[in-house]
GROMACS .gro file of C-alpha atoms in nm:
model
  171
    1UNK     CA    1   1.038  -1.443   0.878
    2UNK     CA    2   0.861  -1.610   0.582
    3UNK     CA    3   0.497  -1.678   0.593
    4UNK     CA    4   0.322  -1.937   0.384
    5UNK     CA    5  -0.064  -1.972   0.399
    6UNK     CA    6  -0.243  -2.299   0.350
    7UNK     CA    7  -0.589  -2.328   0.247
    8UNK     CA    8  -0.840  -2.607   0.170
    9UNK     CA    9  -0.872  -2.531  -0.174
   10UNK     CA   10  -0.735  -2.394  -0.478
   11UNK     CA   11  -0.604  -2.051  -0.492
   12UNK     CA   12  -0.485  -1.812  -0.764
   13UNK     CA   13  -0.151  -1.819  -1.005
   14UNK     CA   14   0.039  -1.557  -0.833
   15UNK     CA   15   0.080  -1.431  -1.213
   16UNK     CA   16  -0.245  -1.402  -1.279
   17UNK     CA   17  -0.347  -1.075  -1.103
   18UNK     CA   18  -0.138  -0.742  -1.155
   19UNK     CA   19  -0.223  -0.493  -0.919
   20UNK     CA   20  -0.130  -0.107  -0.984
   21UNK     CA   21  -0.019   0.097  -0.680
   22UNK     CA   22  -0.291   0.273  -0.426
   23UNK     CA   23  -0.377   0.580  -0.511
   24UNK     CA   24  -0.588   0.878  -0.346
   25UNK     CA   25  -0.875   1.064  -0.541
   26UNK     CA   26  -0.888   1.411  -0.359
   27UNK     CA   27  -1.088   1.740  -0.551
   28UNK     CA   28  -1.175   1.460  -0.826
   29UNK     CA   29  -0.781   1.424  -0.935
   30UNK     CA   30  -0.611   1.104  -0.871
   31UNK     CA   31  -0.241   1.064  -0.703
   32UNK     CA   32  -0.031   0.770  -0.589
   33UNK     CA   33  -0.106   0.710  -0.254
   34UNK     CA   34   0.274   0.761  -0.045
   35UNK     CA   35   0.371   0.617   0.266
   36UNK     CA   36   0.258   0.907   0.496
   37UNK     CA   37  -0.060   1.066   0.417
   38UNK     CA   38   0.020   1.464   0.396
   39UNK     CA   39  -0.294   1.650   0.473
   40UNK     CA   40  -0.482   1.372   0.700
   41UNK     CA   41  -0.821   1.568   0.863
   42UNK     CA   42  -0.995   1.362   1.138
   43UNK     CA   43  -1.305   1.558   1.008
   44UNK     CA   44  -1.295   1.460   0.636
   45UNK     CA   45  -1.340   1.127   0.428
   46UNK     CA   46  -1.117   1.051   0.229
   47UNK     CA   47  -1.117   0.837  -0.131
   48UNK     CA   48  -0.826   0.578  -0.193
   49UNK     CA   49  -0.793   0.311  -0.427
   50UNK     CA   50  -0.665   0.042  -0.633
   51UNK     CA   51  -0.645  -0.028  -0.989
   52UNK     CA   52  -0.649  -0.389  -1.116
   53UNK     CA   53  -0.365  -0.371  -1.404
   54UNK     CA   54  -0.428  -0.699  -1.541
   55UNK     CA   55  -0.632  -1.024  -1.451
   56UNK     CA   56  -0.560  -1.284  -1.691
   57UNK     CA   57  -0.905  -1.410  -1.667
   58UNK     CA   58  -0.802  -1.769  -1.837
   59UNK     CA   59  -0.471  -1.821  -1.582
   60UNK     CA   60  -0.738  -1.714  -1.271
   61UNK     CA   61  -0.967  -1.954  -1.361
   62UNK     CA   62  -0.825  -2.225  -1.451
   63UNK     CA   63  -0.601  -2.216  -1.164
   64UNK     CA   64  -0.834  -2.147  -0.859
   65UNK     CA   65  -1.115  -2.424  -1.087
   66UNK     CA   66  -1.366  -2.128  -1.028
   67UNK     CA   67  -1.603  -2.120  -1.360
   68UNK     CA   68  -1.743  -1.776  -1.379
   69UNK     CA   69  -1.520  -1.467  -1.308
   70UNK     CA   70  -1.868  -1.341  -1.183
   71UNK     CA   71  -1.885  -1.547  -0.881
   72UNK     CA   72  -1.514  -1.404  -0.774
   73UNK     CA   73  -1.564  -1.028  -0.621
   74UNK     CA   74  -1.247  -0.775  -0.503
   75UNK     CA   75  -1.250  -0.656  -0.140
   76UNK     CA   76  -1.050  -0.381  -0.069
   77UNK     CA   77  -0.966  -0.355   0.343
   78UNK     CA   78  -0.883  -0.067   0.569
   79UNK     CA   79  -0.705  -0.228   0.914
   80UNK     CA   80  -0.619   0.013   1.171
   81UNK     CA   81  -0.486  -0.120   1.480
   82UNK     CA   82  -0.492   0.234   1.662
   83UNK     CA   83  -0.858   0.249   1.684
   84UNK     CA   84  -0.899  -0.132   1.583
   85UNK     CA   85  -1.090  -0.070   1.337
   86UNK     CA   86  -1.147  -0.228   0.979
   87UNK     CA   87  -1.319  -0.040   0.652
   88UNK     CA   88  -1.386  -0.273   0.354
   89UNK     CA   89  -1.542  -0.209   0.023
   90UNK     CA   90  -1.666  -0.499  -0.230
   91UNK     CA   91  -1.714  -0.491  -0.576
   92UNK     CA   92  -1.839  -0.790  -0.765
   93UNK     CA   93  -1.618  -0.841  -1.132
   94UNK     CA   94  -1.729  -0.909  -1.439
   95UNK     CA   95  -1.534  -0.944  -1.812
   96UNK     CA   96  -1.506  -0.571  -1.847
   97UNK     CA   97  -1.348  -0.525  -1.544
   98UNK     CA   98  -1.043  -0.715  -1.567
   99UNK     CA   99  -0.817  -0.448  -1.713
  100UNK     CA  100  -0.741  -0.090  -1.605
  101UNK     CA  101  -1.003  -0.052  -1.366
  102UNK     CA  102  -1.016   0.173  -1.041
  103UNK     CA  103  -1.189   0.023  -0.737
  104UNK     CA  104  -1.206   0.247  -0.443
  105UNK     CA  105  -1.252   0.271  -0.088
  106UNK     CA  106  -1.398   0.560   0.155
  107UNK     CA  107  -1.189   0.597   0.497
  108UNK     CA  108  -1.455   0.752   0.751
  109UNK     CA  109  -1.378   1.049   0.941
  110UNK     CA  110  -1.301   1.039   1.293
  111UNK     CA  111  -1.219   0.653   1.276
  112UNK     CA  112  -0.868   0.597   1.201
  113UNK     CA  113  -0.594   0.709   1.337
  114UNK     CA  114  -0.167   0.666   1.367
  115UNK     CA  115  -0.150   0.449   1.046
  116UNK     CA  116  -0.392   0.208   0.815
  117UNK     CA  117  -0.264  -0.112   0.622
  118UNK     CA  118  -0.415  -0.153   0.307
  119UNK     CA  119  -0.496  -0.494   0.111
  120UNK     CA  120  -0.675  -0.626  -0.165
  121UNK     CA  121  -0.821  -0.984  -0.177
  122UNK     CA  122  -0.990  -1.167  -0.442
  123UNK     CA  123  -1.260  -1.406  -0.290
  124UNK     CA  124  -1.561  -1.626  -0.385
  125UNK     CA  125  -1.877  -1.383  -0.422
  126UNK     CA  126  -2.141  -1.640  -0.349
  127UNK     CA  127  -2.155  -2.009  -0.227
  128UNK     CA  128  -2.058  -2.311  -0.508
  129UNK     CA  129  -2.194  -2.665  -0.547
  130UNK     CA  130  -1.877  -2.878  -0.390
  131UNK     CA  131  -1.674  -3.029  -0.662
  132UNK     CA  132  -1.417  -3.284  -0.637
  133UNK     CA  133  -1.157  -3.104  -0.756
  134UNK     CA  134  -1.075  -2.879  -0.421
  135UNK     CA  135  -1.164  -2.564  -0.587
  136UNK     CA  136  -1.396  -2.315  -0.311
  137UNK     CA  137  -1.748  -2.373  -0.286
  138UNK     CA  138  -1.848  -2.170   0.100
  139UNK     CA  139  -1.884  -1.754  -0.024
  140UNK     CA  140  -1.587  -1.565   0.120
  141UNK     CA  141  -1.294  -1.828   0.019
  142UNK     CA  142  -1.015  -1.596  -0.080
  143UNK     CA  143  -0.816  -1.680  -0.363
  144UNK     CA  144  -0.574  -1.396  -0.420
  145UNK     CA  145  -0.441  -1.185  -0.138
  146UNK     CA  146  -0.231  -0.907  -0.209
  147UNK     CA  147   0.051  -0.783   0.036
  148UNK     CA  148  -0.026  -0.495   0.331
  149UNK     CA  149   0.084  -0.151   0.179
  150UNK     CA  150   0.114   0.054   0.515
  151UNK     CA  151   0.017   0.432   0.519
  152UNK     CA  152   0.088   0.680   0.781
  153UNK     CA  153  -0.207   0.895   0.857
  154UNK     CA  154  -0.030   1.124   1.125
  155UNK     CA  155   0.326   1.317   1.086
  156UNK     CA  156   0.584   1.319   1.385
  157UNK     CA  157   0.474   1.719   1.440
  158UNK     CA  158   0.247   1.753   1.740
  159UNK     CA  159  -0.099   1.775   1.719
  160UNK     CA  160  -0.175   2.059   1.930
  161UNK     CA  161   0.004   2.309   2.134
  162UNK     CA  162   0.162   2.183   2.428
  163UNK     CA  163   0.362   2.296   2.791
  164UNK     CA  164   0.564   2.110   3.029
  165UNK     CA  165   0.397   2.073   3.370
  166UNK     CA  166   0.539   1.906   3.674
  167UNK     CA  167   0.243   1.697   3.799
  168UNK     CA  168   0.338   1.710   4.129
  169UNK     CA  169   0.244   2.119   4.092
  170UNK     CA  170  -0.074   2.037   3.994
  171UNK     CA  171  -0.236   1.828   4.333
   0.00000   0.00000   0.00000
């Protein structure tokens, strides 16, 4: 089924943001991130991320009417329906960050668990004087949102050891 989004004000050229694949950062060397998650540990953060390929800076702006690609910052969100339970990180943008840039984000230990959806959103950093021209003014308008890349956290093995008991036995 197709979803289409309306919001009250401008949003981003679709072709404006290239986003690189999610990675993981684990003994300070990077990987792409895979759909399952070998070597999940309740008892250990872990480091995953996104790198920002390309933002044409011009197409953005002109597009969403924002002025400054300082008042625009990248949240990267955690969603884990399991424990219901949502990590984000923010990090504002600037010029220099527009290009081949890794932004990460720290899943707790003992907070998630069976699998995580990832996203990235581009929203407005801090509130706007209202213009005429419907482009956001209220801090949090998102103006890019990328698709949900799901992850598997746990494998189809068991967790622990396990017998068959008849209940019944038991009283």
């Amino acid at each position: 089924m197709t979803k289409i989004r309306l919001f009250p004000h401008r949003t981003a050229d679709l072709s404006s943001v290239e986003l690189g694949s999610w990675w993981i950062e684990r003994d300070g060397a990077r990987s792409d991130l895979k759909s399952q998650l070998r070597g999940w540990d309740y008892a250990s953060d872990e480091m995953v991320g996104l790198t920002i390929k390309n933002l044409d800076e011009q197409l953005f702006l002109d597009s969403t009417g924002i002025k400054d690609i300082k008042d625009v910052e990248l949240v990267l969100l955690a969603d884990c329906k399991d424990s219901q339970c949502r990590i984000a990180s923010q990090h504002n943008l600037d010029s220099g960050s527009l290009r081949d840039v890794g932004f990460s984000l720290t899943l707790p230990r003992g907070t998630l668990a069976g699998s995580v959806g990832l996203r990235a959103l581009l929203r407005l950093a801090r509130p706007l004087p209202k213009s005429s021209d419907r482009s956001a003014y209220i801090r949090g308008a998102r103006l890019f949102t990328s698709d949900i890349t799901t992850i598997t956290l746990e494998g189809d093995g068991s967790r622990f050891p396990t017998e068959p008991a008849a209940f019944s036995a038991l009283h």
